[in-house]
Short mmCIF file of C-alpha atoms in Angstrom, two decimals:
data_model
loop_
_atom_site.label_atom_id
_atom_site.label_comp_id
_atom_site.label_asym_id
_atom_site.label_seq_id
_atom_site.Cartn_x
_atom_site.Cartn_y
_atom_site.Cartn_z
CA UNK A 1 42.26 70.25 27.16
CA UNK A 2 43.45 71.23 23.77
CA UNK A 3 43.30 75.14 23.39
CA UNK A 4 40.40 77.00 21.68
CA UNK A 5 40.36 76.51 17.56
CA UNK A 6 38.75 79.18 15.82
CA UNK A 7 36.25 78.47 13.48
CA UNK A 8 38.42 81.09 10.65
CA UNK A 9 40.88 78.82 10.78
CA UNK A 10 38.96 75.53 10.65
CA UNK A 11 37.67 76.90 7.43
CA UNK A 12 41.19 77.36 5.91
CA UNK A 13 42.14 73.58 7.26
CA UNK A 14 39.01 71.84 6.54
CA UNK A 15 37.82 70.87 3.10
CA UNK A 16 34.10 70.72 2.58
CA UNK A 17 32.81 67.23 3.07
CA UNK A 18 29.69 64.83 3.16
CA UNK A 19 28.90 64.39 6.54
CA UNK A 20 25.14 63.09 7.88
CA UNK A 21 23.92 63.97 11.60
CA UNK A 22 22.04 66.46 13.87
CA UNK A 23 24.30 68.82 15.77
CA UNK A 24 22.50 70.24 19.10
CA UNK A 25 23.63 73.65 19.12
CA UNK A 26 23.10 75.75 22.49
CA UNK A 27 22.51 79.29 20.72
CA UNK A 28 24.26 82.15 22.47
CA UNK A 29 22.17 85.89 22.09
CA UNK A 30 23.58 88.12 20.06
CA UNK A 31 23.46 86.20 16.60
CA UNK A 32 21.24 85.42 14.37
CA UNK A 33 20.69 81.58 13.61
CA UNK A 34 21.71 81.81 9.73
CA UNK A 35 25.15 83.13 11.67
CA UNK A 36 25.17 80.42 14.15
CA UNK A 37 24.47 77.40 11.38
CA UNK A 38 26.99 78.91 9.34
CA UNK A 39 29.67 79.20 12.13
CA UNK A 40 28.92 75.46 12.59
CA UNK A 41 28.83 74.18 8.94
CA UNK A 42 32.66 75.94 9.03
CA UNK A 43 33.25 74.30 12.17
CA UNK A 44 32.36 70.99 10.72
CA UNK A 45 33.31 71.51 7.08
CA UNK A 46 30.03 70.84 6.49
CA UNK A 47 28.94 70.02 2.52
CA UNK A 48 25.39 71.16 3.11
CA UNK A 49 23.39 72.28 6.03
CA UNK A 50 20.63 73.91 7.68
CA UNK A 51 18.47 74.38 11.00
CA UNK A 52 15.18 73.35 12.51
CA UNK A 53 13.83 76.47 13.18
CA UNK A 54 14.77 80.33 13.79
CA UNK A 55 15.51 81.50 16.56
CA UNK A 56 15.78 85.69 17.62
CA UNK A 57 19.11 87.80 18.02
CA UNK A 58 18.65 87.94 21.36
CA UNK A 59 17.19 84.45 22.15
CA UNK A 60 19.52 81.54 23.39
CA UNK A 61 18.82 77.84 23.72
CA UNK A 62 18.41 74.51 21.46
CA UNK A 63 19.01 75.54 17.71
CA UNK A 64 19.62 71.57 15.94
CA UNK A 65 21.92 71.98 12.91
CA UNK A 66 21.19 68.97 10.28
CA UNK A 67 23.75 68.40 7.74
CA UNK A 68 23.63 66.12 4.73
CA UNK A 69 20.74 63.79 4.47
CA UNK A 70 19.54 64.70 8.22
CA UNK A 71 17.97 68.12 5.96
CA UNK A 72 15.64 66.37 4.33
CA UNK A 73 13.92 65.40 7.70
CA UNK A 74 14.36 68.98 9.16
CA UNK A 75 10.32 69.66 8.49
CA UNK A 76 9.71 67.43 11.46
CA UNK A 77 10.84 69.96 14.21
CA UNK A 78 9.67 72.49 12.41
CA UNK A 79 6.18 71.42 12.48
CA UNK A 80 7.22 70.10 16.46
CA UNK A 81 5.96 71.77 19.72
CA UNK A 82 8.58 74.53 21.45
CA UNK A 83 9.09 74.91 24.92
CA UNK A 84 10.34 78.10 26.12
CA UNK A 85 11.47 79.75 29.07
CA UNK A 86 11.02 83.87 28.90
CA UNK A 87 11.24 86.58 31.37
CA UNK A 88 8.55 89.36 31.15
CA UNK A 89 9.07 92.63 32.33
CA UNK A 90 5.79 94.71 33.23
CA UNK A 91 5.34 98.23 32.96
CA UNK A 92 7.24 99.04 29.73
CA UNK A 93 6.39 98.70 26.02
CA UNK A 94 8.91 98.25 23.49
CA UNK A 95 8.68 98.91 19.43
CA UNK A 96 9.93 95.25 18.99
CA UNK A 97 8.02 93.92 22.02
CA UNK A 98 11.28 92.81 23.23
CA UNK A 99 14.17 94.37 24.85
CA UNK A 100 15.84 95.56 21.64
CA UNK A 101 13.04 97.57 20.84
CA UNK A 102 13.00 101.73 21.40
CA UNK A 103 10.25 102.37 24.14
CA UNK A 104 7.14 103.24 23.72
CA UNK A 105 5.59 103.74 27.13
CA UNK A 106 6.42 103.48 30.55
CA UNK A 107 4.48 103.67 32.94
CA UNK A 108 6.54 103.41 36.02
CA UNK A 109 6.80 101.37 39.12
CA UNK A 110 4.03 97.99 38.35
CA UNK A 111 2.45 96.28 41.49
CA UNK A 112 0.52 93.34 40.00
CA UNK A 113 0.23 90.55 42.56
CA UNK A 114 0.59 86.42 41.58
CA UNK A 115 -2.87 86.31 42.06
CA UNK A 116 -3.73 88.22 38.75
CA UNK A 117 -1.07 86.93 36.62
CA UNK A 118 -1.91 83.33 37.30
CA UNK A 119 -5.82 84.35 36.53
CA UNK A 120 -4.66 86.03 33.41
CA UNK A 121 -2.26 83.22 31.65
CA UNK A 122 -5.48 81.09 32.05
CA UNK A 123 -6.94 82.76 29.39
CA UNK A 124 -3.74 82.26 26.92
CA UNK A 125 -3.79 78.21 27.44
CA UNK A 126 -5.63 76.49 24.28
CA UNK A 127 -6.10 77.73 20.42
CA UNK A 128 -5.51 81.96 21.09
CA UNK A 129 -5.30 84.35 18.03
CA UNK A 130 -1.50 85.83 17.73
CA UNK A 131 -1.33 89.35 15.19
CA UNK A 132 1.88 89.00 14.13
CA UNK A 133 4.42 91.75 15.02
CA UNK A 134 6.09 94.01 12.01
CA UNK A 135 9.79 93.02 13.30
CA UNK A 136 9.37 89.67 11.92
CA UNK A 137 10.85 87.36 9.11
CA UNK A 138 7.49 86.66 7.53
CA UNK A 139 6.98 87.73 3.95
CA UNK A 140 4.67 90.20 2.01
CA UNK A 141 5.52 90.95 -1.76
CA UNK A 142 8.72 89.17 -0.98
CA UNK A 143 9.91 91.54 1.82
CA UNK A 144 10.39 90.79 4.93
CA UNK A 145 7.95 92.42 7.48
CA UNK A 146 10.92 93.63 9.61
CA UNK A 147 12.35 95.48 6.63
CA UNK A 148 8.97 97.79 6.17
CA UNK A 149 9.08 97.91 10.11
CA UNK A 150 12.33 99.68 9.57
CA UNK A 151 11.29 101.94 7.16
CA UNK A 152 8.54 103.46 9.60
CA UNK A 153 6.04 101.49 7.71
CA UNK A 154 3.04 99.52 9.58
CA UNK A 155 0.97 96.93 7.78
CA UNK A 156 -2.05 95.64 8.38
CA UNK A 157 -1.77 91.63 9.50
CA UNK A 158 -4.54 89.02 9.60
CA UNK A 159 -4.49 87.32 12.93
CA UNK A 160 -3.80 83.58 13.52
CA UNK A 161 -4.42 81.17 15.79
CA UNK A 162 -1.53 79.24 17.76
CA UNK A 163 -2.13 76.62 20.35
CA UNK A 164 -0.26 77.28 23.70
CA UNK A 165 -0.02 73.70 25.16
CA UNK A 166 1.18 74.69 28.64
CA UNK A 167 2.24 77.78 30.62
CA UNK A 168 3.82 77.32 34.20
CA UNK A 169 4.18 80.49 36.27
CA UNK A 170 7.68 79.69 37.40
CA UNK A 171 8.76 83.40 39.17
CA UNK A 172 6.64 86.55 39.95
CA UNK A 173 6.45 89.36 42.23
CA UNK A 174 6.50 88.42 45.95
CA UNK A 175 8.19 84.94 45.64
CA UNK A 176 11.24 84.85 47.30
CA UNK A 177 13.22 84.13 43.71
CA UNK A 178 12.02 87.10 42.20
CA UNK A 179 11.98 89.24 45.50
CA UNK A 180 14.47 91.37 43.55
CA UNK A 181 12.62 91.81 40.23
CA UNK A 182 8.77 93.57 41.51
CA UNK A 183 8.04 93.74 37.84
CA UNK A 184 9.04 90.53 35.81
CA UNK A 185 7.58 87.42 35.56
CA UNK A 186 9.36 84.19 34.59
CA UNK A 187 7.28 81.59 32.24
CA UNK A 188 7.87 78.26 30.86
CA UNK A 189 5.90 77.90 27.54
CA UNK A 190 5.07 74.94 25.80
CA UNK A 191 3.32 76.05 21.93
CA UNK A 192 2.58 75.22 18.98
CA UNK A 193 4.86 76.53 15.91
CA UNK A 194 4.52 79.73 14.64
CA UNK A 195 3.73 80.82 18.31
CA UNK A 196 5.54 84.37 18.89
CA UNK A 197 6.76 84.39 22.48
CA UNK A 198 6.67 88.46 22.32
CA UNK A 199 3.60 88.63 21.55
CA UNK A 200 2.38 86.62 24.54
CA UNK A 201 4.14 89.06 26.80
CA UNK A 202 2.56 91.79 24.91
CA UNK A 203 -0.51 90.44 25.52
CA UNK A 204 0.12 89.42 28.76
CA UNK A 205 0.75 92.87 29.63
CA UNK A 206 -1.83 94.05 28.46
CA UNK A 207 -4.44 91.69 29.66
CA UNK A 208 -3.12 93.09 33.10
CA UNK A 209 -3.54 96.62 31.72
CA UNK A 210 0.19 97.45 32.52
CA UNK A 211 1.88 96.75 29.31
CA UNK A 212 4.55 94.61 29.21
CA UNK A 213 7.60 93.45 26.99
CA UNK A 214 9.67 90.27 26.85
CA UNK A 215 13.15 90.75 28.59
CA UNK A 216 14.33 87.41 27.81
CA UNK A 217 13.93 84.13 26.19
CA UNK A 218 15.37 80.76 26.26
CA UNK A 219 14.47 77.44 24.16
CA UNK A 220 14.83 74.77 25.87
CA UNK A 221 13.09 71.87 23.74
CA UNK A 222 12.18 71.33 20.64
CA UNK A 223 10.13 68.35 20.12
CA UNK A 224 11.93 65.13 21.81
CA UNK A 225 15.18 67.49 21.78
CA UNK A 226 16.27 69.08 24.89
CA UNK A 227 19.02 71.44 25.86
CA UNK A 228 20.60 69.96 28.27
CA UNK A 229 22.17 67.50 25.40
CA UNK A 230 23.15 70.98 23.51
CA UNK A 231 26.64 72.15 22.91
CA UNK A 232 28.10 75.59 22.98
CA UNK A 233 30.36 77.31 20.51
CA UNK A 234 32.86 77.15 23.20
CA UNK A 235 32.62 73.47 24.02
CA UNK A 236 32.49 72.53 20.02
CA UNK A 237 35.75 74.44 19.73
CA UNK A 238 37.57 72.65 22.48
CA UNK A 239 36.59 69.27 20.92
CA UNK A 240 38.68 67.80 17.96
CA UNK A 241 37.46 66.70 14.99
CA UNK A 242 36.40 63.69 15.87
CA UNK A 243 35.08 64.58 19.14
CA UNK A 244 32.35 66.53 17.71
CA UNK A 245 31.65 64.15 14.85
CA UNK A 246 30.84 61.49 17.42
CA UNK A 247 28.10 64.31 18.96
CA UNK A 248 26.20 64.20 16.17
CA UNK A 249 22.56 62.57 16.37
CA UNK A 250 21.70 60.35 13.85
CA UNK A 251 18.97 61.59 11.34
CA UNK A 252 15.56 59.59 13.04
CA UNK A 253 16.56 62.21 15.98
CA UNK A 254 14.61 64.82 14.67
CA UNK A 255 11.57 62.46 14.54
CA UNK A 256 11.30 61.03 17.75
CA UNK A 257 7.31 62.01 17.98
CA UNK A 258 6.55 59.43 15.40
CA UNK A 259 5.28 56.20 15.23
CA UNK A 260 7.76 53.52 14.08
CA UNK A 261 7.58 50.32 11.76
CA UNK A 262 10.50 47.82 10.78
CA UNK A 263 10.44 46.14 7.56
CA UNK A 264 12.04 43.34 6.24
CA UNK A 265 14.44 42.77 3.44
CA UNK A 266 12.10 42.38 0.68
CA UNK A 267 9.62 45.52 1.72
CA UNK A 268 12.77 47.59 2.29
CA UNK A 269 13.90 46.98 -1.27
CA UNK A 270 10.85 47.69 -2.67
CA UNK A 271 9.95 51.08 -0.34
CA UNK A 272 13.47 52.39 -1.41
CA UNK A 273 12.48 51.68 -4.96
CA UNK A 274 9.72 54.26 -4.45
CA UNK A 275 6.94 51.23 -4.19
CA UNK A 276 4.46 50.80 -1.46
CA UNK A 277 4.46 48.01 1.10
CA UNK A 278 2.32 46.82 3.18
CA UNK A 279 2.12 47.65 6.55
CA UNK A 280 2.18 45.39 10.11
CA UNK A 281 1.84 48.52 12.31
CA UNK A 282 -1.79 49.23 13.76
CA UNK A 283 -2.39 52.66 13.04
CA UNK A 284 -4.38 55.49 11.39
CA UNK A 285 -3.21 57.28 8.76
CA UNK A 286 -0.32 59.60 9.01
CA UNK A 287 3.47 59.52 8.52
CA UNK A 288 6.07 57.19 10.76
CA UNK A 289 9.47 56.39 10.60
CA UNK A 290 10.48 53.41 8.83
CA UNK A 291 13.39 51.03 9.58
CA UNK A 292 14.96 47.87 8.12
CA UNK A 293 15.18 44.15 10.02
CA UNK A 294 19.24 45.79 10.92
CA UNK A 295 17.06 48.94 12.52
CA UNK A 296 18.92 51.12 9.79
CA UNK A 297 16.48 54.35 9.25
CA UNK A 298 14.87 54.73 5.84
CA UNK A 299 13.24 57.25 6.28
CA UNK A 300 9.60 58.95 6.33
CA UNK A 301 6.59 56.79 5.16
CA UNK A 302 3.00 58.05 4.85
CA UNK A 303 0.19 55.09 6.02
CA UNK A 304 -2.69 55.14 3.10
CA UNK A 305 -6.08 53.91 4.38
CA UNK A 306 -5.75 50.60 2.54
CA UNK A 307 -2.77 49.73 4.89
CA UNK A 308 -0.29 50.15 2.52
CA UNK A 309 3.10 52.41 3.45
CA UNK A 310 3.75 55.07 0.99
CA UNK A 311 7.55 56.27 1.15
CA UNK A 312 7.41 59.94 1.62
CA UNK A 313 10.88 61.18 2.38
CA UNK A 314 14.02 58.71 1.95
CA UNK A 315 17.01 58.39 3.32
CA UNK A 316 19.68 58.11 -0.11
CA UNK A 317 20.29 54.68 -1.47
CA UNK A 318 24.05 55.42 -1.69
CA UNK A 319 24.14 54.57 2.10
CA UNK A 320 22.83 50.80 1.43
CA UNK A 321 24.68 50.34 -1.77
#
């Protein structure tokens, strides 16, 4: 195996290029995702790219990187389910409501038996109501509400609802996996988007009226994506050029949840002149991905109630010229 290249000096070597795909990045903790898509565009001397969702500092786990035209489908994980596996530590309350966060209370040894946590996480399966937490990236006035949260500053924050498809008590006190750990819990969560996984353990905590803080979290799918097909900085750097070129997903990847429909020569002409076809598919109304009589993607198409396919997001004609 070829030794380590670092991504400074791919940067020097590599001119910018056009370059289409969906990279399956396996986040390490300890950097942000802008820093981790970054490190990869340089990696791949990426034109233009970006990711399907954020995840924490101190998260890991399934970050996809889209560059080129696999950006303009990027909105389908983002709207896409998460599933997540976190490690909750009872007893201890955190500013952040993780484990970068100053504390805020502890209350000492915790003795809350399997019985009571499985009775609790009942309640947070279904539509629950999230507050969002300060030390987050969503706006007001064009800050950030982390940046107030640094300044000392709390602000009042509407609630929201989340759905929380599935939670599966995978560890907890008196199991022999977690004989060693009295006070954590380990949870796989499948949610909606927008679902904070610290706020859950907050909540769970509290629900058990122990408090409680997230000690660790891991994503492990993102819609049809799964990190088990993820690559790490370290195995991307090992790889040549073409190596990791030939890892990349094509764009219809990041839309595996949708229905499909193929066209043929004449309706693909006319949907990638911006005109709507008709459409053989039985189905409601909603968006699917559309591909030609060669199964080449095209891209996004929105079903009108007449039948008819309205193109909605297109892959460039460039490719088909």
């Amino acid at each position: 195996m070829p030794a380590p290249i670092r991504s400074s000096s791919v940067q020097k070597q590599t001119q910018r290029r056009d370059l289409d795909g969906v990279l399956l990045l396996d986040k390490p903790a300890g950097i942000t995702s802008n820093a981790a898509l970054q490190r990869v565009k340089r990696l791949y001397g990426a034109a233009k790219a970006g990711h399907c969702g954020t995840l924490d500092p101190m998260a890991t786990g399934l970050l996809p990187a889209c560059f080129g035209e696999a950006t303009k489908f990027s909105a389908g994980l983002l709207d896409a389910a998460k599933t997540y596996q976190a490690t909750i530590k009872f007893g201890i309350t955190t500013t952040t409501g993780d484990a970068e966060g100053e504390v805020l209370a502890d209350c000492g040894a915790v003795d809350v038996q399997r019985s009571r946590i499985e009775a609790a996480l009942v309640h947070f399966v279904g539509d629950i109501q999230q507050v969002p937490p300060m030390y987050s990236a969503l706006k007001r006035d064009g800050k950030a509400l982390y940046t107030y949260a640094r300044q000392g500053i709390e602000l009042e924050r509407a609630p929201r609802f989340v759905h929380i498809f599935r939670i599966e008590l995978i560890a907890a006190p008196g199991d022999e996996v977690a004989r060693a750990r009295p006070d954590e819990i380990d949870l796989r969560v499948r949610c909606s988007k927008g679902t904070y996984v610290r706020v859950l353990a907050e909540d769970i905590g509290r629900a058990l009226g122990c408090g409680a803080h997230l000690k660790a979290l891991r994503r492990v799918a993102v819609g049809g994506l799964h990190v088990d097909h993820a690559l790490t900085f370290t195995q991307l750097e090992a790889m040549t050029s073409g190596e990791r070129d030939s890892r990349l997903l094509d764009e219809d990847s990041l839309l595996s949840t949708l229905p499909s429909v193929t066209l043929d020569a004449a309706d693909s002409r006319a949907l990638l002149q911006g005109k709507r076809v008709c459409c053989a598919l039985e189905a409601s109304a909603g968006s699917l991905r559309i591909y030609d009589q060669d199964h080449r993607f095209l891209g996004i198409g929105e079903i009108a109630a007449e039948g008819l396919i309205s193109p909605k997001r297109l892959i460039s004609t460039e490719r088909f010229a």
